[in-house]
Short mmCIF file of C-alpha atoms and ligand atoms in Angstrom, two decimals:
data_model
loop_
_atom_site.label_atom_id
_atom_site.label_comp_id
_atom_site.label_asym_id
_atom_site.label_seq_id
_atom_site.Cartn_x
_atom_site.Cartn_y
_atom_site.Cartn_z
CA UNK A 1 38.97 -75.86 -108.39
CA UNK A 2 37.61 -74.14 -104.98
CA UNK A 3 39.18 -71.19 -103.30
CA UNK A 4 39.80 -70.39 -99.43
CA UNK A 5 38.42 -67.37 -98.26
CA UNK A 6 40.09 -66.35 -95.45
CA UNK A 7 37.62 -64.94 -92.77
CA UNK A 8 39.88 -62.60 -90.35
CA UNK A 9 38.43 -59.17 -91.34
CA UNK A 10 34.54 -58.36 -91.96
CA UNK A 11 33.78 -57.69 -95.37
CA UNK A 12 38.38 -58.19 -96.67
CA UNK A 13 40.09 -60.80 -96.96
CA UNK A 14 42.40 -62.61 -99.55
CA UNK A 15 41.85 -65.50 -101.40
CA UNK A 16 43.98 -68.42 -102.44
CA UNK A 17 43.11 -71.33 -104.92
CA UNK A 18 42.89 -74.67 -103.21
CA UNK A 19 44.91 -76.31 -106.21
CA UNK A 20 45.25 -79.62 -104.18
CA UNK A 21 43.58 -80.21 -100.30
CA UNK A 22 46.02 -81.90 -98.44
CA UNK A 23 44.54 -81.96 -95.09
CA UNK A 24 41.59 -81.16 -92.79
CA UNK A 25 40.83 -81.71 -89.43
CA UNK A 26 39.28 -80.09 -86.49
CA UNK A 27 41.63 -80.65 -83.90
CA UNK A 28 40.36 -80.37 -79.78
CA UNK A 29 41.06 -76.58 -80.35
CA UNK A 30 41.04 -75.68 -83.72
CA UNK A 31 40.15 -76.31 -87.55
CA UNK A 32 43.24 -77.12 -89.54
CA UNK A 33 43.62 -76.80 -93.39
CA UNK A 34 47.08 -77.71 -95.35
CA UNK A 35 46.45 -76.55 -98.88
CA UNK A 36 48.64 -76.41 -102.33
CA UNK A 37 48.16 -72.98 -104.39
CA UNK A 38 50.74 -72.83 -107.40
CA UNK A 39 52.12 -68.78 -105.91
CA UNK A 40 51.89 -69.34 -102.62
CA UNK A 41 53.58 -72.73 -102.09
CA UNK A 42 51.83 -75.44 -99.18
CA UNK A 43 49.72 -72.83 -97.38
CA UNK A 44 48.33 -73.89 -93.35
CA UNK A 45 45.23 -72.25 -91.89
CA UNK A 46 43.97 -72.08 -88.32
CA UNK A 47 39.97 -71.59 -87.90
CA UNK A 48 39.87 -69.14 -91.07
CA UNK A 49 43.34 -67.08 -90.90
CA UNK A 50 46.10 -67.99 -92.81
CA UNK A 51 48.36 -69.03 -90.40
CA UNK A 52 51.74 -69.64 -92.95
CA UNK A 53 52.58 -70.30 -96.38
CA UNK A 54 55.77 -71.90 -97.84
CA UNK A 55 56.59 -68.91 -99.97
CA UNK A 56 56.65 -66.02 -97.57
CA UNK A 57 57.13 -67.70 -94.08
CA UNK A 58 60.90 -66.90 -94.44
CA UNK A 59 60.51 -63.28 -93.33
CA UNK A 60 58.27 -63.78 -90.28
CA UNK A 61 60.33 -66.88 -88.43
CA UNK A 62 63.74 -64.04 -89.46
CA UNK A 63 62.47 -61.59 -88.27
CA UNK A 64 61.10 -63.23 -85.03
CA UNK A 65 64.39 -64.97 -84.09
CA UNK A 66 67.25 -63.56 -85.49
CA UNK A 67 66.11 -59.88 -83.89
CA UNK A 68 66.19 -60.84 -80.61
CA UNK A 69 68.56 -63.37 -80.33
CA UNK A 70 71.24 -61.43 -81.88
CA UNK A 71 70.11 -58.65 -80.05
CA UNK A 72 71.10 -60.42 -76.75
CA UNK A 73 74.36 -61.75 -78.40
CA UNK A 74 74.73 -64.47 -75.50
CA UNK A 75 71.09 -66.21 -75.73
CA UNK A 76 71.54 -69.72 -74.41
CA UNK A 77 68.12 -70.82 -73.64
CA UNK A 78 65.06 -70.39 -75.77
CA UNK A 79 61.23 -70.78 -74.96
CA UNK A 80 58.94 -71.04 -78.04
CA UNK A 81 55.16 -70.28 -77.47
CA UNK A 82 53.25 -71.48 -80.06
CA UNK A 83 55.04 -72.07 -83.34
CA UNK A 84 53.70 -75.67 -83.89
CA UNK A 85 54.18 -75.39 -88.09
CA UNK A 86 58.05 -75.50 -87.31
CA UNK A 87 59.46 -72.48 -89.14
CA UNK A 88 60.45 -70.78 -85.34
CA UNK A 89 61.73 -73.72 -84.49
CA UNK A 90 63.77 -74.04 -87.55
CA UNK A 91 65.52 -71.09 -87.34
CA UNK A 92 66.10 -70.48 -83.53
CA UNK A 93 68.42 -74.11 -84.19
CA UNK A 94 70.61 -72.33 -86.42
CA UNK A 95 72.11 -70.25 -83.49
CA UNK A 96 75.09 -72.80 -82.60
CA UNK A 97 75.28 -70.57 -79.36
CA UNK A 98 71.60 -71.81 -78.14
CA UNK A 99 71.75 -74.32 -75.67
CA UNK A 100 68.17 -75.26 -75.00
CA UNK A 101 65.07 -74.47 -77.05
CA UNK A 102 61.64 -75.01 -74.89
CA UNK A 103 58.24 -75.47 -77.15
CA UNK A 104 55.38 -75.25 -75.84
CA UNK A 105 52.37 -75.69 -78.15
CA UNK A 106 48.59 -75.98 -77.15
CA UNK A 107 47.63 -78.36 -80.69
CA UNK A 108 49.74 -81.64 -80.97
CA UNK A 109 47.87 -82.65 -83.83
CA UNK A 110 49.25 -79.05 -85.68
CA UNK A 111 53.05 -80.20 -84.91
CA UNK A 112 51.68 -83.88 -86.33
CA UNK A 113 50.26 -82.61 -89.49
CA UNK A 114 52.68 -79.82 -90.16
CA UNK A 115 55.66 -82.72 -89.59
CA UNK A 116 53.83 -84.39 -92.27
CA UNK A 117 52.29 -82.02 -94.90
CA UNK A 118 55.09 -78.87 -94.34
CA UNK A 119 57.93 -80.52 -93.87
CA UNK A 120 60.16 -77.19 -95.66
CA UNK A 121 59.46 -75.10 -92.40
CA UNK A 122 60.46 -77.66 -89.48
CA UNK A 123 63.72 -78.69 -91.98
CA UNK A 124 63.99 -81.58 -88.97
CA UNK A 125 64.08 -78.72 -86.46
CA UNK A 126 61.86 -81.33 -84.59
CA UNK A 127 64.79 -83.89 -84.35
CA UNK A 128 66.87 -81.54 -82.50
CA UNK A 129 68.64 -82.84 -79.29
CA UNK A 130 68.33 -78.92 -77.74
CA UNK A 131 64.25 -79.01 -78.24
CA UNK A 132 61.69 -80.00 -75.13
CA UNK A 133 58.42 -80.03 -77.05
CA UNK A 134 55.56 -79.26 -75.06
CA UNK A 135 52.05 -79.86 -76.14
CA UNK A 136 50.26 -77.49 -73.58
CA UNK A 137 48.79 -74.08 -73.24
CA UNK A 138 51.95 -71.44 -73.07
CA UNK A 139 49.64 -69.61 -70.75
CA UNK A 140 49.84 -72.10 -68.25
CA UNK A 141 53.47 -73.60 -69.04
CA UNK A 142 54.91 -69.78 -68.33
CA UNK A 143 52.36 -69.15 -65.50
CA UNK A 144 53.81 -72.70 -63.71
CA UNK A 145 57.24 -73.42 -64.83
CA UNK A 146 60.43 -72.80 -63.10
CA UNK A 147 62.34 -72.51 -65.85
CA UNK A 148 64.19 -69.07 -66.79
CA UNK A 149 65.16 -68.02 -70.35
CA UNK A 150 66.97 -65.82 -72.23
CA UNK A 151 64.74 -64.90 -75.16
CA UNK A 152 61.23 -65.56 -75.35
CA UNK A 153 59.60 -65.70 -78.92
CA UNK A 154 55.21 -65.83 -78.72
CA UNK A 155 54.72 -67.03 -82.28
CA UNK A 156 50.74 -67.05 -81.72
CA UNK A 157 47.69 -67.14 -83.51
CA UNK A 158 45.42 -64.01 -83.48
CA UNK A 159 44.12 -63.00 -80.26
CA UNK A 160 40.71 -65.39 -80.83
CA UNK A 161 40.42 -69.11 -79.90
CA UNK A 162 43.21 -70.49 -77.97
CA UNK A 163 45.57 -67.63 -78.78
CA UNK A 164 43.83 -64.85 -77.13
CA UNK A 165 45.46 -65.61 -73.87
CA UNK A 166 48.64 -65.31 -75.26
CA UNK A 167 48.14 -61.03 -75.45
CA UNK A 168 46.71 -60.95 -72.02
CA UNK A 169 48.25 -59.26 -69.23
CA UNK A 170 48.67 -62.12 -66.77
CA UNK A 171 51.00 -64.06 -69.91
CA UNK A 172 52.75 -60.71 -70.49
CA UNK A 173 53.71 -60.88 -66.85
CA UNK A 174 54.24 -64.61 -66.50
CA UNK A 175 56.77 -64.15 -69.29
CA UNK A 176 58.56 -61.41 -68.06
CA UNK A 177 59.25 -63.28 -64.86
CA UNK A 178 60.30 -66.72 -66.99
CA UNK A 179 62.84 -64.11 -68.73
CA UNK A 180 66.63 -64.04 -67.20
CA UNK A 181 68.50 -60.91 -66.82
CA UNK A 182 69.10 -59.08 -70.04
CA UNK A 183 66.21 -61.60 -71.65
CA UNK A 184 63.82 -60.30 -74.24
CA UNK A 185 60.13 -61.30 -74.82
CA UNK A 186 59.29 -61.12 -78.64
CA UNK A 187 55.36 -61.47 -79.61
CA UNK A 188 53.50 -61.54 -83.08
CA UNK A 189 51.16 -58.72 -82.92
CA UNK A 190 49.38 -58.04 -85.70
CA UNK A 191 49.43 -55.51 -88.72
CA UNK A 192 48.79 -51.94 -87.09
CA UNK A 193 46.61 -51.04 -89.92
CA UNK A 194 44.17 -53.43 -89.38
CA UNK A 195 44.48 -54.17 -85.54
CA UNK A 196 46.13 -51.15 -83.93
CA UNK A 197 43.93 -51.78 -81.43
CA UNK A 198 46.19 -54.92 -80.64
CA UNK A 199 48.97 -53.00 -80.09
CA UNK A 200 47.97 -50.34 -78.43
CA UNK A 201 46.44 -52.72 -75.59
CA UNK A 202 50.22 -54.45 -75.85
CA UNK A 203 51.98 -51.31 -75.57
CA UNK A 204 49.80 -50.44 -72.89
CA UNK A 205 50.60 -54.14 -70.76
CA UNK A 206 54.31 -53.91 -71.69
CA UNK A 207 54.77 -50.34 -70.58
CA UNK A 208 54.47 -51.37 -66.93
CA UNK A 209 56.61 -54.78 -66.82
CA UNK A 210 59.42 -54.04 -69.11
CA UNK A 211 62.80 -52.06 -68.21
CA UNK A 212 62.40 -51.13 -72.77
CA UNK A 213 59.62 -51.51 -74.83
CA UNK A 214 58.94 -51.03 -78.09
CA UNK A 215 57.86 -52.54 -81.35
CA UNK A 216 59.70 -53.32 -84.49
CA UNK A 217 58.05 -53.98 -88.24
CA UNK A 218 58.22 -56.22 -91.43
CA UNK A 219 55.95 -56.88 -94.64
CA UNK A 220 54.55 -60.25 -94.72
CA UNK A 221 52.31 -60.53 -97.72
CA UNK A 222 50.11 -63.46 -96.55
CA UNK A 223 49.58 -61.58 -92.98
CA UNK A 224 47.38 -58.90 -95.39
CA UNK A 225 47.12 -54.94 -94.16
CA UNK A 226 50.38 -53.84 -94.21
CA UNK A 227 53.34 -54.22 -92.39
CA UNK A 228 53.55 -56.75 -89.29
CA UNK A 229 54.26 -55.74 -85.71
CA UNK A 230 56.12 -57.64 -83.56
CA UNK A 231 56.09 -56.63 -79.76
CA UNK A 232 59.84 -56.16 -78.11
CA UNK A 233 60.32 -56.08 -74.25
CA UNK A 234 63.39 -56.02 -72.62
CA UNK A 235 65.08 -56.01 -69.64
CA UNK A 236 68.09 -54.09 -70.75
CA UNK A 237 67.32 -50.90 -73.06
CA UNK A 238 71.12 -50.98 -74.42
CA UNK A 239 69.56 -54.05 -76.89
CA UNK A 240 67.92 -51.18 -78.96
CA UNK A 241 71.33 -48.97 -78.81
CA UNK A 242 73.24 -51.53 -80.54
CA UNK A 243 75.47 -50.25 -83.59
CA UNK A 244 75.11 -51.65 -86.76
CA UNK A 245 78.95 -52.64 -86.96
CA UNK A 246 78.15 -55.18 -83.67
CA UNK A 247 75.08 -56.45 -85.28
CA UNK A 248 76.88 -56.99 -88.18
CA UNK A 249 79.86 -58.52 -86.09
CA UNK A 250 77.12 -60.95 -84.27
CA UNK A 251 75.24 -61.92 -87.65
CA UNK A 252 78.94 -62.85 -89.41
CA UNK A 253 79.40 -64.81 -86.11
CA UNK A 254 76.37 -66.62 -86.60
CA UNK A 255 77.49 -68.03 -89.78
CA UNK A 256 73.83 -68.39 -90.48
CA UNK A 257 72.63 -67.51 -94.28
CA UNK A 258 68.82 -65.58 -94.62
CA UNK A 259 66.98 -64.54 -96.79
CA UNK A 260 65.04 -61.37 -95.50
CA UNK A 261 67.31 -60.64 -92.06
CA UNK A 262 70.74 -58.66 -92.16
CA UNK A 263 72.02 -55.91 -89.57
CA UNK A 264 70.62 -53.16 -91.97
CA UNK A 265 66.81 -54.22 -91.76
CA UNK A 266 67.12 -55.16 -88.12
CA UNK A 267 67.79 -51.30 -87.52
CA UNK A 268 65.85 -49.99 -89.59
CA UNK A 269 62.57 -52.22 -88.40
CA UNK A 270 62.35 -50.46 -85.45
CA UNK A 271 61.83 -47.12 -87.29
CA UNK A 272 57.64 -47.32 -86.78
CA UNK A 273 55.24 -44.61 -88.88
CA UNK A 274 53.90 -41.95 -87.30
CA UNK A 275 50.08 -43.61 -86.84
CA UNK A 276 51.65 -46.41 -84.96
CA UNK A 277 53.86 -43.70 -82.49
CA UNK A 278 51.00 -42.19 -81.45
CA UNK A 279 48.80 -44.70 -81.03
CA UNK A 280 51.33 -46.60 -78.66
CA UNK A 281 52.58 -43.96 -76.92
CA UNK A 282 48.17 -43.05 -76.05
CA UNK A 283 47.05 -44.43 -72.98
CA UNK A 284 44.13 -47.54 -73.68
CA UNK A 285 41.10 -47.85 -71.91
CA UNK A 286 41.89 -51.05 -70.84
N1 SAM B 1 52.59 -67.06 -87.93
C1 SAM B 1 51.26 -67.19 -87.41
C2 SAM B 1 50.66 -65.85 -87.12
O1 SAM B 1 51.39 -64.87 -87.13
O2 SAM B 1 49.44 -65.80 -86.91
C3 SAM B 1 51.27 -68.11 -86.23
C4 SAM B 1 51.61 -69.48 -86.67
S1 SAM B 1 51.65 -70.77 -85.50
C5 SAM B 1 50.86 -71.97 -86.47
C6 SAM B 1 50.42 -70.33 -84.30
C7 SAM B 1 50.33 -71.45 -83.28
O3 SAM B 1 49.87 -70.96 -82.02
C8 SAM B 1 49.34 -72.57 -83.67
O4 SAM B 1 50.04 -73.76 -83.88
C9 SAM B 1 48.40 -72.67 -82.47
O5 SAM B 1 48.01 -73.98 -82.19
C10 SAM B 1 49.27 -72.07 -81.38
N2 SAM B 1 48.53 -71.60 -80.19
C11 SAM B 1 47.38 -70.90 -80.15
N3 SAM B 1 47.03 -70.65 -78.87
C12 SAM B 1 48.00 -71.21 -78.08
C13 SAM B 1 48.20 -71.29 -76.67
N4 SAM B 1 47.33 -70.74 -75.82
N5 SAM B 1 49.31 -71.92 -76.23
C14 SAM B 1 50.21 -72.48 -77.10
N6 SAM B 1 50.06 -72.45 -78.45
C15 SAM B 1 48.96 -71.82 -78.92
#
């Protein structure tokens, strides 16, 4: 039995055992692995990071949906950067209220062989008559397209490889001009422990484009360091004002059952330690 050792930090890293290979490729941008390990569930890697894993993806695709869109409370039109396992996809489609989902995702043959080998995170998200799957880079759809939306989701890979774009200033900017009134742009960035390098140089790029910015936190085991932060801006600050008895109001609404989201953590994942304040409130040298 051979293990993967994934490769993201110098010197760290965790290790899963490859019970069964299911699939490897390297794709025109990437090198794929789909993997079985007995804990973890089907487990997909891009170029040496664990990208997702069928036992913890739950809280990420929760927290990365459900936070914004119920934040807005009248999101009718979704754009999707990245994403191509499915899970994001998956649960933006629960909202009834969302009209139009927009995915745009740089590695066809990811969608293809996450369709096939992780078929519990799409859930047939991919049949859905809302979705306009795009295989393209998400720097160039949101640089080019006409098309306005109300939230905004970047479910990237690491900023190396085809995802580094995706934390640049120029996509931060292209988004927040795709973004309708009262739209929010939502971005994986990273475990401040590890990379709080990442987002300080996010906080520094939203601080200038966004009416609110801020950042907002949850454990994901297989994204190792600590705590994950996603990146909030928004064009209306009152989205971070909201009480808990209208986010509770919005998630009954919803009618939609999770498993890591409810009103409570939504608050409280904005609270950020003291390490990260500072470090995004610091001007970057970049
Ligand atoms: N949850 C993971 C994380 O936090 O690292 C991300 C998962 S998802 C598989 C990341 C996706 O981003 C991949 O499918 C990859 O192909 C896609 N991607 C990377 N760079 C991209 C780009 N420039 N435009 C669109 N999609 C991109």
């Amino acid at each position: 039995m051979s293990d993967y050792q994934e490769t993201l930090y110098d010197g760290y890293g965790q290790r899963f055992r490859i019970d069964q290979m299911l699939h490897e490729v390297r794709t025109e941008h990437q090198h794929l692995v789909i993997f079985q390990n007995a804990r973890m569930g089907r487990v997909m890697a891009l170029d040496g990071v664990i990208q997702t894993t069928e036992a913890d993806e739950f809280i990420y695709h929760e927290m990365l949906t459900h936070v914004p869109i119920l934040a807005h409370g009248r999101a009718k039109r979704v754009l999707i950067i990245g994403g191509g396992d499915g899970g994001m996809l998956r649960e933006v489609a629960k909202h009834r209220s969302v009209e139009h989902i927009t995915m745009v995702e740089i590695d066809g043959t990811v969608v293809d062989m996450c369709k096939q080998f992780l078929p519990n995170h799409s859930c047939g998200a991919f049949d859905d008559p809302r979705l306009n799957l795009v295989i393209d880079d998400g720097m160039r759809f949101v640089a080019t397209t006409a098309e306005k939306f109300d939230v905004i989701i970047s479910d990237s890979t690491d900023p190396i490889g085809p995802g580094e774009v995706l934390f640049s200033e120029n996509f931060y900017e292209a988004c927040r001009r795709c973004l309708n009134d009262g739209g929010i742009l939502v971005t994986q960035n990273g475990t401040p422990f590890m990379q709080l390098g990442e987002v300080q140089t996010t906080a520094s790029r939203m601080h200038g484009l966004f009416a609110d910015w801020h950042f907002y936190m949850a454990a994901v085991p297989t994204y190792i360091g600590g705590s994950m932060t996603f990146a909030w801006g928004s064009t209306d600050a009152e989205y971070r004002k909201l009480s808990l008895d209208t986010l509770r109001q919005r998630f009954a609404g919803s009618g939609i059952v999770t498993r890591y989201y409810n009103p409570e953590i939504h608050q409280g994942a904005f609270a950020l330690p003291q390490y990260v304040l500072q470090a995004i409130h610091k001007p970057s040298n970049d």
